[in-house]
XYZ file of C-alpha atoms in Angstrom:
458
model
C -44.653 16.265 -27.607
C -46.336 16.819 -24.232
C -46.217 19.353 -21.408
C -44.008 18.453 -18.461
C -45.705 20.694 -15.861
C -49.268 20.872 -14.638
C -51.346 24.000 -15.051
C -51.247 24.830 -11.335
C -47.446 24.640 -11.348
C -47.044 26.964 -14.337
C -47.078 30.771 -14.280
C -46.084 33.605 -16.631
C -44.550 36.955 -15.736
C -43.517 39.801 -18.018
C -40.700 41.103 -15.876
C -37.358 40.546 -17.651
C -35.816 43.892 -18.708
C -32.902 42.231 -20.513
C -34.838 39.967 -22.892
C -35.605 40.769 -26.540
C -37.648 38.776 -29.041
C -36.016 39.911 -32.303
C -32.239 39.861 -31.859
C -31.817 39.450 -35.615
C -32.524 43.153 -35.985
C -29.013 43.844 -34.670
C -27.020 42.634 -37.707
C -29.643 43.686 -40.255
C -29.971 47.232 -38.947
C -26.184 47.422 -38.696
C -26.093 46.621 -42.409
C -28.558 49.470 -42.979
C -26.383 51.753 -40.862
C -23.243 50.737 -42.759
C -25.045 51.627 -46.018
C -26.010 54.994 -44.456
C -29.799 54.678 -44.426
C -30.145 57.470 -41.850
C -27.800 59.730 -43.818
C -29.730 59.155 -47.059
C -33.000 60.012 -45.302
C -31.513 63.181 -43.807
C -30.165 64.228 -47.215
C -33.179 63.550 -49.414
C -36.341 63.503 -47.261
C -37.717 66.881 -46.141
C -41.101 66.576 -44.437
C -41.759 70.232 -43.742
C -44.391 69.923 -41.037
C -43.991 69.798 -37.260
C -44.354 66.004 -37.131
C -41.651 65.604 -39.807
C -38.718 66.228 -37.462
C -36.049 63.537 -37.008
C -36.996 61.636 -40.156
C -33.544 60.007 -40.066
C -34.646 58.180 -36.901
C -38.279 57.520 -37.804
C -37.794 55.881 -41.202
C -35.247 53.358 -39.846
C -37.684 52.721 -36.980
C -40.505 51.909 -39.408
C -38.173 49.650 -41.394
C -37.016 47.844 -38.236
C -40.628 47.259 -37.216
C -41.429 45.837 -40.657
C -38.389 43.562 -40.443
C -39.769 42.190 -37.177
C -43.141 41.473 -38.805
C -45.153 44.680 -38.297
C -47.942 45.050 -40.871
C -49.724 48.008 -39.259
C -48.733 51.182 -37.449
C -49.713 49.796 -34.033
C -47.473 46.760 -34.642
C -44.443 49.070 -34.680
C -44.638 48.901 -30.885
C -42.668 45.647 -31.220
C -39.568 47.867 -30.971
C -40.389 48.899 -27.386
C -40.108 45.821 -25.193
C -37.595 44.283 -22.804
C -34.026 45.274 -23.570
C -34.662 46.902 -26.953
C -33.700 50.240 -25.409
C -30.247 48.762 -24.741
C -29.860 47.919 -28.447
C -31.413 50.876 -30.258
C -31.721 54.582 -29.606
C -34.243 57.036 -30.996
C -37.156 54.569 -31.004
C -40.473 56.378 -31.392
C -43.969 55.374 -30.296
C -46.365 54.043 -32.972
C -48.587 57.110 -32.571
C -45.605 59.350 -33.354
C -44.675 57.298 -36.407
C -48.282 57.335 -37.608
C -48.437 61.126 -37.327
C -45.112 61.306 -39.172
C -46.453 59.262 -42.109
C -49.605 61.363 -42.255
C -47.407 64.426 -42.658
C -46.185 63.179 -46.045
C -47.269 64.642 -49.346
C -46.662 63.339 -52.866
C -43.283 65.051 -53.096
C -42.113 63.440 -49.862
C -43.059 60.025 -51.211
C -40.909 60.670 -54.283
C -38.048 61.724 -52.018
C -38.403 58.485 -50.073
C -38.281 56.536 -53.349
C -34.903 58.170 -54.035
C -33.721 57.005 -50.606
C -34.846 53.460 -51.433
C -32.983 53.417 -54.753
C -29.801 54.861 -53.229
C -29.917 52.354 -50.380
C -30.284 49.501 -52.871
C -27.173 50.731 -54.656
C -25.315 50.686 -51.339
C -26.606 47.200 -50.516
C -25.546 45.933 -53.937
C -22.030 47.261 -53.291
C -21.822 45.767 -49.786
C -23.466 42.369 -50.425
C -23.993 39.935 -53.329
C -27.703 40.771 -53.472
C -27.418 41.654 -57.194
C -24.378 39.639 -58.234
C -23.920 39.518 -62.032
C -26.416 42.348 -62.567
C -23.897 44.146 -64.769
C -23.791 41.101 -67.053
C -27.497 40.258 -67.386
C -30.606 41.014 -65.357
C -34.371 40.977 -65.690
C -36.694 43.843 -64.858
C -40.187 42.573 -64.057
C -43.064 45.064 -63.955
C -46.453 44.208 -62.513
C -49.336 45.675 -60.555
C -51.508 44.279 -57.811
C -54.546 45.367 -55.840
C -54.732 45.624 -52.075
C -58.312 45.467 -50.916
C -59.446 48.049 -48.361
C -62.609 48.334 -46.314
C -64.716 51.247 -45.183
C -64.832 54.717 -46.717
C -61.891 56.373 -44.962
C -59.153 55.321 -47.401
C -58.236 58.221 -49.664
C -57.908 57.188 -53.307
C -59.645 53.842 -52.920
C -61.799 52.760 -55.849
C -63.192 49.702 -57.553
C -60.904 47.702 -59.797
C -60.572 44.196 -61.188
C -58.778 41.583 -59.093
C -58.434 37.801 -59.257
C -59.686 35.898 -56.219
C -59.678 32.109 -56.329
C -59.291 32.125 -60.107
C -62.253 34.466 -60.634
C -62.075 38.103 -61.708
C -63.974 40.348 -59.294
C -64.389 44.084 -58.845
C -63.072 44.962 -55.418
C -62.526 48.242 -53.621
C -58.866 48.945 -53.019
C -55.611 50.656 -53.977
C -53.215 49.608 -56.748
C -49.464 49.312 -56.093
C -47.211 49.245 -59.149
C -43.987 47.289 -58.588
C -40.691 46.810 -60.439
C -38.280 44.047 -59.431
C -34.794 43.273 -60.715
C -33.344 39.769 -60.561
C -30.395 37.929 -62.047
C -29.978 34.240 -62.943
C -28.256 33.691 -59.579
C -30.066 36.160 -57.280
C -33.585 36.567 -55.942
C -35.510 39.697 -57.015
C -35.232 43.035 -55.237
C -37.520 46.018 -55.689
C -36.193 48.946 -57.709
C -39.484 50.827 -57.888
C -42.818 51.145 -56.071
C -45.727 53.435 -56.807
C -49.182 53.580 -55.229
C -52.114 54.513 -57.447
C -55.830 54.979 -56.901
C -58.078 51.944 -56.937
C -59.576 52.763 -60.331
C -56.184 52.819 -62.094
C -55.629 50.330 -64.889
C -52.422 48.277 -64.719
C -50.518 50.330 -67.303
C -51.327 53.829 -66.013
C -48.068 55.668 -65.436
C -46.085 52.678 -66.736
C -43.946 54.694 -69.156
C -42.332 56.907 -66.508
C -42.273 54.061 -63.985
C -40.350 51.778 -66.371
C -37.916 54.579 -67.196
C -37.149 55.158 -63.501
C -36.683 51.450 -62.777
C -34.141 50.814 -65.537
C -30.620 49.977 -64.365
C -27.391 49.230 -66.245
C -26.015 46.189 -68.079
C -27.953 43.833 -70.366
C -31.477 44.232 -69.050
C -34.624 42.530 -70.318
C -37.861 44.155 -69.139
C -40.629 41.559 -68.786
C -44.285 42.567 -68.570
C -47.677 40.928 -68.915
C -50.406 41.832 -71.399
C -51.694 44.721 -69.276
C -48.521 46.608 -70.267
C -48.704 45.741 -73.971
C -48.674 49.267 -75.349
C -46.470 51.684 -77.176
C -45.508 53.869 -74.213
C -43.861 51.251 -71.921
C -41.994 49.693 -74.843
C -40.863 53.118 -76.057
C -39.431 53.818 -72.583
C -37.408 50.595 -72.825
C -36.079 51.396 -76.282
C -35.062 54.943 -75.336
C -32.940 53.506 -72.531
C -31.447 50.747 -74.690
C -33.235 48.032 -72.707
C -34.611 44.864 -74.291
C -38.298 44.149 -73.764
C -40.457 41.035 -73.529
C -44.184 41.633 -73.135
C -47.196 39.355 -73.447
C -49.148 40.401 -76.547
C -52.888 40.875 -76.414
C -54.740 38.514 -78.742
C -56.323 41.203 -80.919
C -57.222 40.846 -84.605
C -53.769 41.917 -85.832
C -51.989 39.422 -83.629
C -54.426 36.675 -84.607
C -53.881 37.439 -88.293
C -50.094 37.369 -87.853
C -50.278 33.999 -86.104
C -52.451 32.577 -88.878
C -49.730 33.515 -91.384
C -47.134 31.277 -89.685
C -46.500 28.253 -91.939
C -47.247 24.881 -90.401
C -43.674 23.647 -90.855
C -42.355 26.568 -88.770
C -43.703 25.175 -85.481
C -41.124 23.537 -83.222
C -42.476 20.892 -80.802
C -41.297 21.234 -77.195
C -41.909 19.352 -73.977
C -41.735 21.190 -70.669
C -39.496 19.660 -67.974
C -42.343 20.203 -65.520
C -46.028 20.295 -66.295
C -47.714 23.714 -66.102
C -51.243 24.268 -64.844
C -53.344 26.198 -67.359
C -55.779 28.458 -65.480
C -58.096 28.923 -68.476
C -58.307 25.224 -69.327
C -58.125 24.152 -65.663
C -55.770 21.314 -66.556
C -52.100 20.374 -66.479
C -50.271 20.667 -69.784
C -46.862 19.409 -70.817
C -46.764 19.613 -74.639
C -46.645 22.661 -76.860
C -45.201 24.058 -80.082
C -43.383 27.336 -80.599
C -42.802 29.500 -83.665
C -41.829 33.086 -84.375
C -42.275 35.748 -87.031
C -41.300 39.370 -87.502
C -44.117 41.703 -86.457
C -44.650 45.469 -86.460
C -46.790 46.734 -83.589
C -48.545 50.004 -82.744
C -48.665 51.212 -86.346
C -51.399 53.752 -85.598
C -48.900 56.061 -83.848
C -45.634 56.711 -85.638
C -43.689 57.512 -82.459
C -44.619 54.131 -80.976
C -44.239 52.029 -84.134
C -41.803 49.179 -83.447
C -40.729 46.040 -85.313
C -39.561 43.038 -83.295
C -40.126 39.315 -82.844
C -43.519 37.754 -82.194
C -42.871 34.436 -80.458
C -45.965 32.253 -80.206
C -46.562 29.182 -78.097
C -49.558 27.065 -79.010
C -51.187 24.367 -76.890
C -53.698 21.858 -78.202
C -57.163 22.270 -76.752
C -59.117 19.283 -75.494
C -61.004 18.447 -78.672
C -64.792 18.027 -78.519
C -65.903 14.410 -79.087
C -67.201 15.197 -82.591
C -63.944 16.727 -83.818
C -61.336 14.084 -83.109
C -57.726 14.611 -84.012
C -58.162 15.590 -87.673
C -59.097 19.159 -86.841
C -56.981 20.169 -83.845
C -57.910 23.368 -82.075
C -55.081 25.405 -80.605
C -54.770 28.012 -77.891
C -52.101 30.615 -78.622
C -49.915 32.621 -76.232
C -47.834 35.322 -77.913
C -44.999 37.477 -76.643
C -43.625 40.539 -78.392
C -39.905 40.894 -77.777
C -36.528 42.048 -79.015
C -34.721 39.632 -76.691
C -31.276 38.526 -77.936
C -31.992 34.954 -76.812
C -32.849 32.142 -79.207
C -36.537 31.426 -79.762
C -37.072 28.615 -77.233
C -34.855 30.297 -74.648
C -36.664 33.631 -75.095
C -40.071 31.967 -74.670
C -38.957 30.149 -71.523
C -37.294 33.292 -70.202
C -40.512 35.274 -70.558
C -42.510 32.738 -68.556
C -40.094 33.341 -65.675
C -41.788 36.758 -65.348
C -43.952 34.957 -62.791
C -41.110 35.501 -60.311
C -42.587 38.895 -59.456
C -45.703 37.150 -58.146
C -43.501 35.723 -55.400
C -42.301 39.213 -54.520
C -45.913 40.402 -54.281
C -46.803 37.375 -52.142
C -43.893 38.144 -49.796
C -45.034 41.748 -49.397
C -48.645 40.721 -48.781
C -47.441 38.170 -46.234
C -45.474 40.926 -44.510
C -45.690 44.716 -44.277
C -48.174 45.044 -47.159
C -50.814 42.895 -45.467
C -52.515 46.247 -44.802
C -52.376 49.788 -46.096
C -52.759 51.138 -42.583
C -53.652 54.806 -42.989
C -56.598 56.754 -44.307
C -54.167 59.187 -45.986
C -53.112 58.296 -49.511
C -49.570 59.717 -49.198
C -49.058 57.893 -45.882
C -49.994 54.613 -47.553
C -47.690 55.417 -50.474
C -44.839 56.025 -48.014
C -45.704 52.782 -46.229
C -45.463 50.945 -49.585
C -42.034 52.478 -50.254
C -40.830 51.500 -46.769
C -42.099 47.975 -47.427
C -40.011 47.819 -50.604
C -36.977 49.199 -48.786
C -37.448 46.594 -46.055
C -37.723 43.795 -48.621
C -34.397 44.824 -50.160
C -32.628 45.167 -46.825
C -33.826 41.747 -45.674
C -32.850 40.169 -49.004
C -29.382 41.706 -48.847
C -28.854 40.490 -45.279
C -30.048 37.015 -46.298
C -27.317 36.742 -48.919
C -24.797 37.146 -46.099
C -26.430 34.330 -44.116
C -26.255 31.474 -46.616
C -27.055 30.587 -50.209
C -30.331 29.000 -49.115
C -31.391 32.088 -47.202
C -30.505 34.235 -50.218
C -33.526 32.806 -52.056
C -35.845 32.153 -49.118
C -39.229 33.777 -48.581
C -39.598 36.769 -46.302
C -41.582 34.816 -43.706
C -38.799 32.215 -43.570
C -36.169 34.905 -43.077
C -38.137 36.558 -40.283
C -38.611 33.223 -38.520
C -35.002 32.012 -38.848
C -32.909 35.205 -38.827
C -34.902 38.072 -37.270
C -37.289 36.842 -34.597
C -34.679 35.163 -32.391
C -35.035 35.644 -28.615
C -31.923 36.808 -26.792
C -30.910 37.858 -23.314
C -28.661 40.908 -23.065
C -25.597 40.977 -20.817
C -22.793 43.484 -20.407
C -19.104 42.811 -20.037
C -17.225 45.892 -18.985
C -18.496 49.358 -19.815
C -19.054 49.074 -23.565
C -19.251 45.375 -24.439
C -22.665 43.861 -25.093
C -23.288 40.125 -25.317
C -26.374 38.547 -26.908
C -27.137 35.207 -25.253
C -29.104 33.273 -27.891
C -31.021 29.974 -27.570
C -28.887 26.869 -27.396
C -29.333 24.499 -30.346
C -31.008 27.178 -32.470
C -31.722 25.253 -35.722
C -30.576 28.096 -37.962
C -27.544 29.174 -35.980
C -25.209 29.038 -38.994
C -27.348 31.499 -40.962
C -27.532 33.977 -38.108
C -23.806 33.750 -37.481
C -23.177 34.341 -41.179
C -24.988 37.667 -41.283
C -23.849 38.670 -37.772
C -20.172 38.029 -38.491
C -20.373 39.794 -41.861
C -21.785 42.956 -40.272
C -19.599 42.936 -37.148
C -16.142 42.436 -38.590
C -13.397 44.399 -36.865
C -12.332 47.441 -38.920
C -9.022 47.001 -40.786
C -5.955 48.161 -38.897
C -4.588 51.509 -40.002
C -1.148 51.558 -41.600
C 1.617 52.920 -39.413
């Protein structure tokens, strides 16, 4: 590819009042409007300070900015260019939206979480974003750390984080996330909670798991940081199955040693898996299971379930050879109804939540933009709400878009330039680029959200 015009014959002017850069906001925000996002905010969110007025306009504005790629408060100015005023009303300046977020307290954040859950229910009813959830779904719980800099971030503290395969102590804040997925649908967020930087992964997990639980056959999957009596008790009270990575303590090690040698079932993975600890690719393993009773020190948390163990042969030292194999063990504690090999494979799919975290970090959660803790917590909740709205709209675009990454959806469905034109008094036409590579996807979500209302019976 080469330029067809010389530098002296090329100029740039920002003077077109009818041009917009993110026409994909039209169908996606119409989906939010059809699911009554503004009405839910007006009903549940009460920010009782002067800057809290018109929350039903400001929250959708923050969400629209995040859909267009905003990852800071100043980036929300993307909503105020060209012909955006012809498409949307009630758009506020970034400074106004920043003041609005700083007016939040902890109670307001909880109110916004209710809005997010109610909107997800509306999206699930209007789109196939959670198809088959009533039959079987997975609830994945995990935490992450968002690093912050300087001393102005309220609640920031030092905590452990993995960077390049190494565990480091970094200063930051800790979001706790819960995602629900089905065998046919990509994960959506059913819970978000921001905690101080010194919080361990499982702090507040019991109440968080209880709030995130939905209906149908649900298997809650968690890593070893959540291996404790409280999160599992929350699952059992709600009738939810659990699958959690067990910590390799002395009791677990003793239970594994009691497994007879003839109980191990050899398996071969369809695709090799990279082992971070061994720093090598592995493709062979053996699996066995026994009945195990955990958390015996506290009667209210005592639970008996299945201990499913996968063992992988270590690279033997030269002096050992093959006569004395050394194994590495990975155990999961579960009451899953699946057969042993299926349950073990199903638990490893917990890694799907890492993709959700990566999408958030690559989008609105690239920064926690405020010095106020509650403002950052509200920003996190808006990021989760935005993720769900974008995922729901993507299912209307195409099957491929329904499982695409957030950055792909923004590039192909949201950030599409368009020129606005009017036909008559009330008709608006979006003139989009000719030969747009992803035209079919955009037309899918646009047509689904702009269908003519059904004719009334005579």
